[in-house]
Short mmCIF file of C-alpha atoms in Angstrom, two decimals:
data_model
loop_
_atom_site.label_atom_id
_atom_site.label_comp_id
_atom_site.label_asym_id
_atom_site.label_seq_id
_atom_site.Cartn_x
_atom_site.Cartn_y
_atom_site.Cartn_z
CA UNK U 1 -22.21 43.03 56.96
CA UNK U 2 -25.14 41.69 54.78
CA UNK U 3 -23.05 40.27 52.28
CA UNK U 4 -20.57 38.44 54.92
CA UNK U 5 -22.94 36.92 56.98
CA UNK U 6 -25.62 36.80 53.62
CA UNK U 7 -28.39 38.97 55.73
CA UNK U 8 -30.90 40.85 52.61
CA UNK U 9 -30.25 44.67 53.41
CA UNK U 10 -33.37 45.03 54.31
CA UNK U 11 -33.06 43.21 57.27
CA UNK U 12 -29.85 45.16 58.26
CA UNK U 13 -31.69 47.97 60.36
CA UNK U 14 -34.03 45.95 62.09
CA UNK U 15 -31.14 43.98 63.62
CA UNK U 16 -28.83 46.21 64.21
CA UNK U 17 -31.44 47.87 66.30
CA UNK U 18 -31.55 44.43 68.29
CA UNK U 19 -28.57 44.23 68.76
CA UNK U 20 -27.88 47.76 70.03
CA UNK U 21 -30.48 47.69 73.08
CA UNK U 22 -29.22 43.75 73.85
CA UNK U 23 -26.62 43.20 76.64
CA UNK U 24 -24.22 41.81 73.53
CA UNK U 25 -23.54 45.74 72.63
CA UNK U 26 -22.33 46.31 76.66
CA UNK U 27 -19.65 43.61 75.75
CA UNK U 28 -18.31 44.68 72.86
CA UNK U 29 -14.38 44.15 73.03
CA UNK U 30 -12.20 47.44 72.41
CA UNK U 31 -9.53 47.43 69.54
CA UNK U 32 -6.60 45.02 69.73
CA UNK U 33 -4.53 46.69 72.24
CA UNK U 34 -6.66 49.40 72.67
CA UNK U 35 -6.70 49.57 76.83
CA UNK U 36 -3.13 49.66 77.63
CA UNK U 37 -2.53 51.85 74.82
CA UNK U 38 -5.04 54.70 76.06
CA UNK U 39 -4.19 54.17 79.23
CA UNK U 40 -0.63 54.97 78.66
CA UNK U 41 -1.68 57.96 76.32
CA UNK U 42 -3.98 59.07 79.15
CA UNK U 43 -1.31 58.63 82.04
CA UNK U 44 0.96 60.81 79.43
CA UNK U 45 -1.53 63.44 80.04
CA UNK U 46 -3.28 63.15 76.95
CA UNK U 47 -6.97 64.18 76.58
CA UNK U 48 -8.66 60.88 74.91
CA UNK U 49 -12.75 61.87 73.86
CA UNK U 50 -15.02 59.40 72.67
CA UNK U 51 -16.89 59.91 69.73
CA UNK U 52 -19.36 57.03 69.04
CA UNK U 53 -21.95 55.98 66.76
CA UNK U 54 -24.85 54.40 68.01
CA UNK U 55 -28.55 53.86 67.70
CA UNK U 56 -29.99 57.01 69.53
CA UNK U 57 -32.13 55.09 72.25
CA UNK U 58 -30.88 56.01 76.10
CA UNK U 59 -31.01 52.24 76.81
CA UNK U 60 -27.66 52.24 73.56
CA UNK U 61 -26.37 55.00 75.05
CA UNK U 62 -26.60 53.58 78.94
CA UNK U 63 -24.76 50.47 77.37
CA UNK U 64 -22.32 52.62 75.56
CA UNK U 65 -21.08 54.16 78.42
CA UNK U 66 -21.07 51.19 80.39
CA UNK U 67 -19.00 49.65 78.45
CA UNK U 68 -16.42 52.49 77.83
CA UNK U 69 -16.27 52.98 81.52
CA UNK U 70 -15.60 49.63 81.97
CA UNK U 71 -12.82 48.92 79.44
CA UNK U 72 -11.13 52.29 80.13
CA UNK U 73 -12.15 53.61 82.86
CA UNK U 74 -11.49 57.81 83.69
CA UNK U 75 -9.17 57.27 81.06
CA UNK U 76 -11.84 58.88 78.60
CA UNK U 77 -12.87 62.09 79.53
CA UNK U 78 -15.98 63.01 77.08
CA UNK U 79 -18.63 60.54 75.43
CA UNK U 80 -20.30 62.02 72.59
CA UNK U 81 -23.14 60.42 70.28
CA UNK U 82 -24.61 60.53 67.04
CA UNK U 83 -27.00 58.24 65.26
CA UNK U 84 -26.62 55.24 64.16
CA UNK U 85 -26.07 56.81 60.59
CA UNK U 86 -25.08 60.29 62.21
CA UNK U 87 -21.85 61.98 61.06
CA UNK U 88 -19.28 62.93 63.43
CA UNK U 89 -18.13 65.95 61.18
CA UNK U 90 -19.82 68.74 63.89
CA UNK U 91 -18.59 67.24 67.20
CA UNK U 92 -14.86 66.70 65.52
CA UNK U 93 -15.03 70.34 64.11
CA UNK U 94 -15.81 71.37 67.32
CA UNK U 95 -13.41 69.25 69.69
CA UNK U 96 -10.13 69.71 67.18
CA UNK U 97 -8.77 66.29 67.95
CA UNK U 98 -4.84 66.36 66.78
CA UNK U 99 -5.56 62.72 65.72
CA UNK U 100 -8.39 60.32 64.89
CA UNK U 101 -8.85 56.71 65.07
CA UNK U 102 -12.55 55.08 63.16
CA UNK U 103 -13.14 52.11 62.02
CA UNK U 104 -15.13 53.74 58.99
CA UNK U 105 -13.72 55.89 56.18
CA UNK U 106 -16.78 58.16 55.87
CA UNK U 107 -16.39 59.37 59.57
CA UNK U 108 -12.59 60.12 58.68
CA UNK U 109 -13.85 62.01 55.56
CA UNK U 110 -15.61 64.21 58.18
CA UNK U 111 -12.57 65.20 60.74
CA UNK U 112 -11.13 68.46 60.18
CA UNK U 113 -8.19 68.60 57.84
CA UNK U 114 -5.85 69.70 60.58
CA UNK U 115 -6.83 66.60 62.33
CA UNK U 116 -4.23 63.12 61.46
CA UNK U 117 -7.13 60.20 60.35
CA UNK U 118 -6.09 56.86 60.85
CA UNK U 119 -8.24 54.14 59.39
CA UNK U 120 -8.68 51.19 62.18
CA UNK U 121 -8.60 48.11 59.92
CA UNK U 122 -11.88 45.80 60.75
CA UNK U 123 -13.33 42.76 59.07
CA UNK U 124 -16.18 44.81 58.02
CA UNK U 125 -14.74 47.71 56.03
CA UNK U 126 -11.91 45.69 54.27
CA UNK U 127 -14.31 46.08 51.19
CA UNK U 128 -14.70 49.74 51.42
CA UNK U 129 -10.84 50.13 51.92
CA UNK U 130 -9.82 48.79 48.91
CA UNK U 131 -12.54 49.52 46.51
CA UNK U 132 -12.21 52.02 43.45
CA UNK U 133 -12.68 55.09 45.60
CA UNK U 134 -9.86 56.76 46.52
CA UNK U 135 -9.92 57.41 49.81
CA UNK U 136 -5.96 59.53 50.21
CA UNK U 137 -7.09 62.58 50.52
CA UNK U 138 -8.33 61.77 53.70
CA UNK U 139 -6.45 59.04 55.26
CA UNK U 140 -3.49 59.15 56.89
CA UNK U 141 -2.95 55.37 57.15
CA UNK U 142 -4.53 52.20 57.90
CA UNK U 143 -3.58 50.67 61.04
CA UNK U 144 -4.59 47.20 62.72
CA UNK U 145 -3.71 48.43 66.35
CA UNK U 146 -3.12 51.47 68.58
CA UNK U 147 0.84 50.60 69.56
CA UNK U 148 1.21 53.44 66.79
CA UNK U 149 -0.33 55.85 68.78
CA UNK U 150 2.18 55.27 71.92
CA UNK U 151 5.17 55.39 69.81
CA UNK U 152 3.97 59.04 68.28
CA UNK U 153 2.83 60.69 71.64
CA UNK U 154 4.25 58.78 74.47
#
């Protein structure tokens, strides 16, 4: 994000703190499509678990849950946090989702390999996507939506 909205790295942190404990982070808009889509998978009687990372403060994690709650409602069954710069490996080994949706490639790198990783596509990781790493051996496919998800399971 420092390079698209030209923010020194330095200063990266210290804002994203802000911005995590501000009432902007209870309004953060799900993924295109994302409510009727879990809502459907959840109505299909699939188990749907949150896995989120966010700065470790209770005020974040109040305003994390708020705004899960409000978007889908009981349709998410478990919350669980890590840091800001936390890996999601341990709660994913121990949950053994059948599939996982992230918006960043180093949490997919982390599921377990019995686990399907789909990459959520997002302004900010188009650079990581496509640069010289090769991320195949642990991504599924890149997707810009959840309708996927519906088709597969529902």
């Amino acid at each position: 994000l420092h390079k698209r909205y030209d923010i020194p790295p330095m200063y990266m942190h210290a804002i994203a703190d802000l911005f995590a404990e501000s009432e902007r982070f209870h309004t953060l808009a799900p993924y295109k499509n994302a409510i009727p889509n879990v809502r459907k998978l959840y109505e299909a009687g699939h188990r749907i678990v949150a896995v989120t990372a966010c700065l470790d403060s209770e005020i974040t994690k109040r305003l994390r849950y708020d705004n899960l709650k409000m978007h889908f409602g009981n349709a998410i069954s478990e919350i669980h946090y890590v840091g800001v710069h936390g890996s999601k490996s341990d709660i994913l080994h121990k949950i053994k989702p059948d599939v996982f949706v992230d918006d960043l490639i180093n949490h997919l790198n982390g599921a377990p390999e019995s686990t399907s990783k789909y990459l959520m596509l997002q302004p900010w990781n188009k650079d990581e996507l496509f640069s010289e790493t090769n991320h195949s051996g642990y991504l599924d496919r890149v997707v810009s939506d959840l309708n996927f998800l519906v088709d597969m399971y529902c």
